[in-house]
PDB file of C-alpha atoms and ligand atoms in Angstrom:
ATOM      1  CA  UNK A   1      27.539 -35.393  -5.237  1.00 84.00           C
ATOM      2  CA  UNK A   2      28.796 -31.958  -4.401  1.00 93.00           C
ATOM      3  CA  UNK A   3      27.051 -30.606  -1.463  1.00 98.00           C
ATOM      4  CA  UNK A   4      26.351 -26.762  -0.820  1.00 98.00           C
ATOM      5  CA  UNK A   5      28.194 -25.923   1.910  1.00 98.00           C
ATOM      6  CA  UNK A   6      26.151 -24.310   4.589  1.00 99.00           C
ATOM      7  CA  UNK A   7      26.406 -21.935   7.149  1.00 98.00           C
ATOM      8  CA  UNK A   8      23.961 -21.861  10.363  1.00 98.00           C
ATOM      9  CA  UNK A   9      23.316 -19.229  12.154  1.00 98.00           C
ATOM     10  CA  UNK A  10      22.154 -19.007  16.191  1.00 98.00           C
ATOM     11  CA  UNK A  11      22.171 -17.187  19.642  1.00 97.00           C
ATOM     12  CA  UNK A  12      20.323 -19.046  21.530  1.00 96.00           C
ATOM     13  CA  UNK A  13      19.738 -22.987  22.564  1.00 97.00           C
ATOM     14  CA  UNK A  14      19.827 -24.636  18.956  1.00 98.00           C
ATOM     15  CA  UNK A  15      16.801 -26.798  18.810  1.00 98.00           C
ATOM     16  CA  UNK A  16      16.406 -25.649  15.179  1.00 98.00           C
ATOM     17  CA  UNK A  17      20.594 -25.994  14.560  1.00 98.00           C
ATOM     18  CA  UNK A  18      19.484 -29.942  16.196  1.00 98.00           C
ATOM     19  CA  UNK A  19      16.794 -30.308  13.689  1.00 98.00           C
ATOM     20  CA  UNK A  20      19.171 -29.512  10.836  1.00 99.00           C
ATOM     21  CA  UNK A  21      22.278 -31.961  12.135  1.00 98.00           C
ATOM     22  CA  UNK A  22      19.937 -34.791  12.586  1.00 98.00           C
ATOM     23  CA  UNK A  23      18.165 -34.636   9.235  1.00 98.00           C
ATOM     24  CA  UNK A  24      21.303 -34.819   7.564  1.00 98.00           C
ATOM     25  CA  UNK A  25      22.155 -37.730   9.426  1.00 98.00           C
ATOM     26  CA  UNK A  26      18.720 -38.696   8.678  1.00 98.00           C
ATOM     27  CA  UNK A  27      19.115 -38.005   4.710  1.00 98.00           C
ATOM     28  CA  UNK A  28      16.058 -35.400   4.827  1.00 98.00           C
ATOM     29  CA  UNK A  29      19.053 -33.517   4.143  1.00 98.00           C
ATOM     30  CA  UNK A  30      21.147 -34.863   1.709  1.00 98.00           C
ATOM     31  CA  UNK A  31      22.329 -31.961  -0.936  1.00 98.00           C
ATOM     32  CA  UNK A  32      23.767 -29.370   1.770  1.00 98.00           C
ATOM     33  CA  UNK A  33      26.278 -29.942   4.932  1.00 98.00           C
ATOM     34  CA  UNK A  34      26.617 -27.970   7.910  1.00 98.00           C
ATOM     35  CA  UNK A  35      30.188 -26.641   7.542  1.00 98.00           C
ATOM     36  CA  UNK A  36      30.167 -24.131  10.671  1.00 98.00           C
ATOM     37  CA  UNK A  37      27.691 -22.448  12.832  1.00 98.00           C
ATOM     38  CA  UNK A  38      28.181 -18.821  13.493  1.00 98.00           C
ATOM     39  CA  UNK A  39      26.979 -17.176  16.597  1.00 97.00           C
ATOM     40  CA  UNK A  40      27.190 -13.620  18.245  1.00 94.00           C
ATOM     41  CA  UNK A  41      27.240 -14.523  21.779  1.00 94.00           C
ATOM     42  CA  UNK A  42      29.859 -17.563  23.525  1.00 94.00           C
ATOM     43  CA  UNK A  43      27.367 -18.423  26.322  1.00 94.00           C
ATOM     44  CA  UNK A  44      24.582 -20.689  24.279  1.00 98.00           C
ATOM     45  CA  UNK A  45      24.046 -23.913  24.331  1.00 98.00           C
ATOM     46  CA  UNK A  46      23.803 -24.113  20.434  1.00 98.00           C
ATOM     47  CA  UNK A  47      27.488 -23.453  20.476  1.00 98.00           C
ATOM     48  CA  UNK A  48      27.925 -27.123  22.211  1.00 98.00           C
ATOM     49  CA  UNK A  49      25.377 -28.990  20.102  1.00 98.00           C
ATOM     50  CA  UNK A  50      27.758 -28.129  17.202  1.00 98.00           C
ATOM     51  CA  UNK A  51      30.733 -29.140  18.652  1.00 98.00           C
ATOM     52  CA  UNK A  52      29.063 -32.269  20.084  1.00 98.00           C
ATOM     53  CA  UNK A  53      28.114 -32.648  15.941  1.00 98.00           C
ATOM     54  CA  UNK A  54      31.992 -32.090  15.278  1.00 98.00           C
ATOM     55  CA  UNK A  55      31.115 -28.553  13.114  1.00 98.00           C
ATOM     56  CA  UNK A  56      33.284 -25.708  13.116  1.00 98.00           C
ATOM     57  CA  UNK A  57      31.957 -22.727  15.679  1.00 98.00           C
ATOM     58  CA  UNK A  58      32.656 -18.973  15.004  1.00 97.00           C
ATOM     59  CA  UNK A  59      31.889 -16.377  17.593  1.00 97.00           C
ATOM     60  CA  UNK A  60      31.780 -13.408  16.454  1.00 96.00           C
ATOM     61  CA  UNK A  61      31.115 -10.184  18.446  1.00 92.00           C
ATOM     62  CA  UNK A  62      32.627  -7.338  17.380  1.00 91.00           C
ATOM     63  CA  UNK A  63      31.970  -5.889  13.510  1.00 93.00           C
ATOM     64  CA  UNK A  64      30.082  -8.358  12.978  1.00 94.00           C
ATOM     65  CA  UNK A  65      29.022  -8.047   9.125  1.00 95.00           C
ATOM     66  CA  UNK A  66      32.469  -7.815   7.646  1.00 95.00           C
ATOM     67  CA  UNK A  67      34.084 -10.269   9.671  1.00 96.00           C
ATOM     68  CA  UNK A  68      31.236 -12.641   9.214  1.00 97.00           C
ATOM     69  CA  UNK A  69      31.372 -11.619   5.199  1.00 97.00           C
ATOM     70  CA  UNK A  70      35.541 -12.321   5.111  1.00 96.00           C
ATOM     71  CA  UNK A  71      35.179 -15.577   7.487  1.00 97.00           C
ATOM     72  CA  UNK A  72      32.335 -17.004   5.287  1.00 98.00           C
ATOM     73  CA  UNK A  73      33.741 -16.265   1.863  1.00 97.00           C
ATOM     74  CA  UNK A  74      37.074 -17.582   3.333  1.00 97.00           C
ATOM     75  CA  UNK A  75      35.091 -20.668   4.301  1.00 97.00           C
ATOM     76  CA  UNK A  76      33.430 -20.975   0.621  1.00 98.00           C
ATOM     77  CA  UNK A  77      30.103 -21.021   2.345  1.00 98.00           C
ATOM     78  CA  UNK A  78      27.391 -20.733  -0.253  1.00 98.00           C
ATOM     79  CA  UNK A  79      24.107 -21.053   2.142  1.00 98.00           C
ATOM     80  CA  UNK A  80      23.216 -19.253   5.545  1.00 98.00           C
ATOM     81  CA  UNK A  81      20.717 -20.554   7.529  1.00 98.00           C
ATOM     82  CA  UNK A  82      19.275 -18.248  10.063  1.00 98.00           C
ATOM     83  CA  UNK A  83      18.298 -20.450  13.159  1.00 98.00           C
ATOM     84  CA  UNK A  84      17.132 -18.911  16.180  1.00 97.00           C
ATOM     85  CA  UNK A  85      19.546 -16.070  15.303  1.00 97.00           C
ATOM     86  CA  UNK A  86      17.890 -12.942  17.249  1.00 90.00           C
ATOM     87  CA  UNK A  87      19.870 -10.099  15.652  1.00 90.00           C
ATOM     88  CA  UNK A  88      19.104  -8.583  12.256  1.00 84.00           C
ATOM     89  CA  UNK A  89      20.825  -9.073   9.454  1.00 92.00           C
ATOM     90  CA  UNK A  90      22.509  -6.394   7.230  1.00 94.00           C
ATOM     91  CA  UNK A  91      22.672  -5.432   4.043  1.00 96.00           C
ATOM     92  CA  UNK A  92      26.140  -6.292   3.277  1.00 96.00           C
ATOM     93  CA  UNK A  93      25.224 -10.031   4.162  1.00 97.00           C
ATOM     94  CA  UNK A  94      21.800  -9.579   2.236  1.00 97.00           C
ATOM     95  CA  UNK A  95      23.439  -8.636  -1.029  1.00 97.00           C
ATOM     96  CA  UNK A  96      26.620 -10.794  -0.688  1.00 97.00           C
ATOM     97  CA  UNK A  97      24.019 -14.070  -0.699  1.00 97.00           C
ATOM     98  CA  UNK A  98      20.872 -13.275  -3.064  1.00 96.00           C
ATOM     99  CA  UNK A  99      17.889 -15.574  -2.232  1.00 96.00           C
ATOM    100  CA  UNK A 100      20.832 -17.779  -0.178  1.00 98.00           C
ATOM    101  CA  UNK A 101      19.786 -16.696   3.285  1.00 98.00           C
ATOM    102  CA  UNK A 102      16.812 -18.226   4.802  1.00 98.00           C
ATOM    103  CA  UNK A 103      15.091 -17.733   8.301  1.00 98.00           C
ATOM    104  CA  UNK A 104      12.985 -19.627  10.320  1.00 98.00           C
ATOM    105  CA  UNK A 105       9.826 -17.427  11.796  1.00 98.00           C
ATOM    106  CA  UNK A 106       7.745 -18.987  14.795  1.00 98.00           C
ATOM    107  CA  UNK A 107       4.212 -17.584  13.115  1.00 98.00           C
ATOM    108  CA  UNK A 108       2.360 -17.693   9.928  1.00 98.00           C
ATOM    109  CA  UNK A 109       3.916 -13.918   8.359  1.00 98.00           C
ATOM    110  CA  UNK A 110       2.860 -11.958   8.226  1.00 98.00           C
ATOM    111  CA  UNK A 111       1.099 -12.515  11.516  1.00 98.00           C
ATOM    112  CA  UNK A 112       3.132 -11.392  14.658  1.00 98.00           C
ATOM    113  CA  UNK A 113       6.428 -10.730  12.424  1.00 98.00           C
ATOM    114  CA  UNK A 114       8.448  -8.099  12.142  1.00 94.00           C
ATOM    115  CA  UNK A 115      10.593  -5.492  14.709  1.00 91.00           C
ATOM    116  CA  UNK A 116      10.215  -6.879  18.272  1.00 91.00           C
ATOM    117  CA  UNK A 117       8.703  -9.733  17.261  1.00 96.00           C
ATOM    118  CA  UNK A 118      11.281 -12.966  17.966  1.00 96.00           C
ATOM    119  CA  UNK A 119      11.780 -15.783  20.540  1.00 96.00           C
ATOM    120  CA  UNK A 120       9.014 -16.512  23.231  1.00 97.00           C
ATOM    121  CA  UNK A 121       7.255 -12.790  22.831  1.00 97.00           C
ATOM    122  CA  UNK A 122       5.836 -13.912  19.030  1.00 98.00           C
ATOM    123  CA  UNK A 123       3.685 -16.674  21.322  1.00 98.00           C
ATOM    124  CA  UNK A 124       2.910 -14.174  23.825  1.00 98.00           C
ATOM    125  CA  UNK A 125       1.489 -11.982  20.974  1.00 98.00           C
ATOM    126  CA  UNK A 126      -0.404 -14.839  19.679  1.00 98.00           C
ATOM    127  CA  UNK A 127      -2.392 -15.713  22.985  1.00 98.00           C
ATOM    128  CA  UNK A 128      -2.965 -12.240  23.735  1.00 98.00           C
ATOM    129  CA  UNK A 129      -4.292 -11.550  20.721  1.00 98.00           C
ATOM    130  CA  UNK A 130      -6.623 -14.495  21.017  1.00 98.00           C
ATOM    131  CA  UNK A 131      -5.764 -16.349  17.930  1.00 98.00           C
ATOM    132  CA  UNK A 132      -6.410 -19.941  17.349  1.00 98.00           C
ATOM    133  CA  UNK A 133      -3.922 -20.973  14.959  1.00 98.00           C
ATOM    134  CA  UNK A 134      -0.456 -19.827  14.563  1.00 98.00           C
ATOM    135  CA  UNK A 135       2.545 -21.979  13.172  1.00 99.00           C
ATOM    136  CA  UNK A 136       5.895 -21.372  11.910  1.00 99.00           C
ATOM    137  CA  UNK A 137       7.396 -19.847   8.329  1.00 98.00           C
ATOM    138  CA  UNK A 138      10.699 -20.261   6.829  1.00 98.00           C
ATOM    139  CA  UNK A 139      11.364 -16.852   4.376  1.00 98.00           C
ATOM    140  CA  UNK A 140      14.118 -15.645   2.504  1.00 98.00           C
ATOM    141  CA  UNK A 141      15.612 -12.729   4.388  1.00 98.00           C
ATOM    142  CA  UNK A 142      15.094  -9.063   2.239  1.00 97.00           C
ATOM    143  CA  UNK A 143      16.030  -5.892   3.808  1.00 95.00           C
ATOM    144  CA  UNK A 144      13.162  -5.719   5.241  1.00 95.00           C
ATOM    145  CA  UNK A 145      12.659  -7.717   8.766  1.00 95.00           C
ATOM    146  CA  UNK A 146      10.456 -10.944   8.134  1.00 97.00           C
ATOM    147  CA  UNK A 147       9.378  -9.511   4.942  1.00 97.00           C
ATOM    148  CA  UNK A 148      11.352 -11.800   2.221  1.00 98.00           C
ATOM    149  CA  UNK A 149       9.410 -14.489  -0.095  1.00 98.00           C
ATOM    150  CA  UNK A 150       8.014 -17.447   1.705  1.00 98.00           C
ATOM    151  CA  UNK A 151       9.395 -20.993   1.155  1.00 98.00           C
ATOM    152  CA  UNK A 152       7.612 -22.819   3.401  1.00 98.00           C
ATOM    153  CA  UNK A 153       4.547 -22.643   6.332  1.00 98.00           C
ATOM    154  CA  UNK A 154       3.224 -24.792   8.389  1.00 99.00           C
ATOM    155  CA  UNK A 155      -0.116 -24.589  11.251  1.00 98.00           C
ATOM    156  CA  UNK A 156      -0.423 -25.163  14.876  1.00 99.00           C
ATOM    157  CA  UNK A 157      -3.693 -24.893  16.662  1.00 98.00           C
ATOM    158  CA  UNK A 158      -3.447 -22.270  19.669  1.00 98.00           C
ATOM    159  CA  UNK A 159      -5.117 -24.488  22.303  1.00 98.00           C
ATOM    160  CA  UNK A 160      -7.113 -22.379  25.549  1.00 98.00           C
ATOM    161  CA  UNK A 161      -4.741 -23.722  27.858  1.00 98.00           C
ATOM    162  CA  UNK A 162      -1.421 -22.502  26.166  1.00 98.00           C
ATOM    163  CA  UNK A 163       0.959 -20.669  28.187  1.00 98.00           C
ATOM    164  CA  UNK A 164       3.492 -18.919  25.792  1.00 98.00           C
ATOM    165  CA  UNK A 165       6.079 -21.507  26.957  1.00 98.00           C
ATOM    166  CA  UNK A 166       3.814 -24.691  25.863  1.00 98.00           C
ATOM    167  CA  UNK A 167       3.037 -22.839  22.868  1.00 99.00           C
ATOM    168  CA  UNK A 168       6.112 -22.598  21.881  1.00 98.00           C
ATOM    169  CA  UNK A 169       7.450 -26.272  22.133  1.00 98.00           C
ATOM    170  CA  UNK A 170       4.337 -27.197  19.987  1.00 98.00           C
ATOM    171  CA  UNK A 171       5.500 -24.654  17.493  1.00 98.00           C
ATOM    172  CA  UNK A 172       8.797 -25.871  17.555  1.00 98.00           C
ATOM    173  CA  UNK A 173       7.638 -29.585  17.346  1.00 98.00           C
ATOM    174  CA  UNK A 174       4.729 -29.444  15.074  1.00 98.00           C
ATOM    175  CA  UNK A 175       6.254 -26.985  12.685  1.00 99.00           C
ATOM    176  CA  UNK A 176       9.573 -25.056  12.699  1.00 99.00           C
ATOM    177  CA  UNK A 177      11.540 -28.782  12.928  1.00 98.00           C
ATOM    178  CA  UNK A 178       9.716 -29.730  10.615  1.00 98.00           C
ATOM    179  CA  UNK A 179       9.669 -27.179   7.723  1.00 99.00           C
ATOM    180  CA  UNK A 180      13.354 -25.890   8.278  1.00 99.00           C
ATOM    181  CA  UNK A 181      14.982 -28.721   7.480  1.00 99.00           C
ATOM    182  CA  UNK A 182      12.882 -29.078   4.672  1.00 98.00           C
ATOM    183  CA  UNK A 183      13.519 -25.855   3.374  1.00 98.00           C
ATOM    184  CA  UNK A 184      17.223 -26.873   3.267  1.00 99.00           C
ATOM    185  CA  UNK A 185      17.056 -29.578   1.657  1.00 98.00           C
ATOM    186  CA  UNK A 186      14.903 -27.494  -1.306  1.00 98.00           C
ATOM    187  CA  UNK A 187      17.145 -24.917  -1.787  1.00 98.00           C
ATOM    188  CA  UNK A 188      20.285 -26.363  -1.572  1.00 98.00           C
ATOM    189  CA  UNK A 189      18.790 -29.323  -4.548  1.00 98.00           C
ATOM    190  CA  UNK A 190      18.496 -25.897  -6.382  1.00 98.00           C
ATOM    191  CA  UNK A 191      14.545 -26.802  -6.224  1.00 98.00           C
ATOM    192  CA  UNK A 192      13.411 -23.400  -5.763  1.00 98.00           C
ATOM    193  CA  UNK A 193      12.371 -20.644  -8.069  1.00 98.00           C
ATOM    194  CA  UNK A 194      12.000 -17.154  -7.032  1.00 98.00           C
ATOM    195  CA  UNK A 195       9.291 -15.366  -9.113  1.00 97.00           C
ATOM    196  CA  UNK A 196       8.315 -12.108  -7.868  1.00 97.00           C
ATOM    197  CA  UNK A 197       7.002 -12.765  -4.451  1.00 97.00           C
ATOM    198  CA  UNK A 198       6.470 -16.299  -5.292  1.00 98.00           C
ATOM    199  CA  UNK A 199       8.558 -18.986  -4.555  1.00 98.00           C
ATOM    200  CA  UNK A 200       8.166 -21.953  -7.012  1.00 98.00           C
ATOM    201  CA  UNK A 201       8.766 -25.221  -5.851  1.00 98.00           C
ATOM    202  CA  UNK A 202       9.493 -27.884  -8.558  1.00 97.00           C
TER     203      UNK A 202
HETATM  204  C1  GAR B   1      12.862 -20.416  17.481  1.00 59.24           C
HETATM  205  O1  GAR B   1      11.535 -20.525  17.915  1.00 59.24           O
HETATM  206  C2  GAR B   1      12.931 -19.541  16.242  1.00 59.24           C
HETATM  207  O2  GAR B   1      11.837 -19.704  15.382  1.00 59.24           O
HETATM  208  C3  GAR B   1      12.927 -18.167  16.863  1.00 59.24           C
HETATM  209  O3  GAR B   1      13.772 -18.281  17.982  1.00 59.24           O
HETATM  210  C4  GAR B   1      13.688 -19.622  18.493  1.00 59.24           C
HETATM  211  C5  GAR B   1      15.089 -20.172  18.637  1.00 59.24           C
HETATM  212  O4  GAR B   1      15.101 -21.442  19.221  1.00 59.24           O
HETATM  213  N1  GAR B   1      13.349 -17.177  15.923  1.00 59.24           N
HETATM  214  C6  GAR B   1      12.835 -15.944  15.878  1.00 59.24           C
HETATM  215  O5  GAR B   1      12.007 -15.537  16.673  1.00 59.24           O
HETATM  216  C7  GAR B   1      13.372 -15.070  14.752  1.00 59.24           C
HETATM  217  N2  GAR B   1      12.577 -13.879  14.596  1.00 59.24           N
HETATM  218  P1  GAR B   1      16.312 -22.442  19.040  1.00 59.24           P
HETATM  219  O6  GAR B   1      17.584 -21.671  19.404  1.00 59.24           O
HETATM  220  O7  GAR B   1      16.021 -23.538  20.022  1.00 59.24           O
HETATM  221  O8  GAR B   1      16.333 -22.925  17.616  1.00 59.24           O
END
């Protein structure tokens, strides 16, 4: 079977980009393969976690939309997975993939999404705010920030003892491991419908 070959994108430590290489060793993932991770900095510790998976690593820092663009379609990569990937994406990219770029969040959008909203600060948001349940979301990306159709959500109680830190691992663990691979594995088995702001799952 043909499988969709996949780009992830990260800047940061990869525990998401982790997720994704084990559940296709796993066979949660079984119709897409991870044929290079893209990143904008050369300093994370994603970067190693690929090449400890053997997958092709791009850094790229300068232009980064067209020479991502060129190196992707040079690459035949028909997927982009956004993983921890803390810049936004433009419109260029947007267009070039329709409904083919997905993000994970780490909250329930559109709680605690949008501009400014990314890494550890969504979970301090979340305990300032005093909520008690938060979780993770997995979107396709539109032009606007964390405002594309949702694919998938999942919950995580907010406990009184969180710090933003422990929140955050329980996020991670409970939820965006989880539904991200998932998520994948939908779209890439061509599983997914896009209806308005409604994404069918059959
Ligand atoms: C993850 O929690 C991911 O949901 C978040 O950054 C973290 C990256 O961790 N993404 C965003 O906040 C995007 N707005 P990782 O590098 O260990 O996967």
């Amino acid at each position: 079977m043909k499988k969709m070959k996949t780009a992830v994108f990260v800047s940061g430590g990869g525990t998401n980009l982790q997720a994704l290489i084990d559940a296709c060793k796993s066979g949660i993932i079984v119709s897409a393969e991870i044929t290079c991770v893209i990143s904008n900095k050369d300093d994370i510790y994603a970067l190693t976690r690929a090449k400890e998976a053997g997958i092709e690593t791009c850094v790229i820092k300068d232009n980064f939309e067209d020479s991502v663009l060129s190196f992707l379609q040079e690459k035949g990569v028909e997927l982009i997975v956004l993983a921890g990937f803390l810049s936004i994406v433009g419109k260029k990219l947007i267009q070039a993939f329709p409904n083919k770029i997905i993000n994970i969040h780490p909250s329930l959008i559109p709680a605690f999404c949008g501009k400014g909203h990314y890494g550890l600060h969504v979970h301090e948001k979340v305990i300032a705010y005093g909520a008690k349940l938060t979780g993770a979301t997995v979107h396709f990306v539109s032009e606007e920030v964390d405002g594309g159709v949702i694919l998938l959500q999942k919950s995580v109680a907010v406990l009184p003892t969180d710090t933003p830190k422990v929140l955050q691992k329980r996020v991670m663990q409970e939820a965006e491991w989880i539904i991200l691979p998932e998520a994948v594995e939908l779209v890439s088995s061509g599983r997914v419908e896009v209806n308005g702001r409604t994404a069918i799952i059959h």
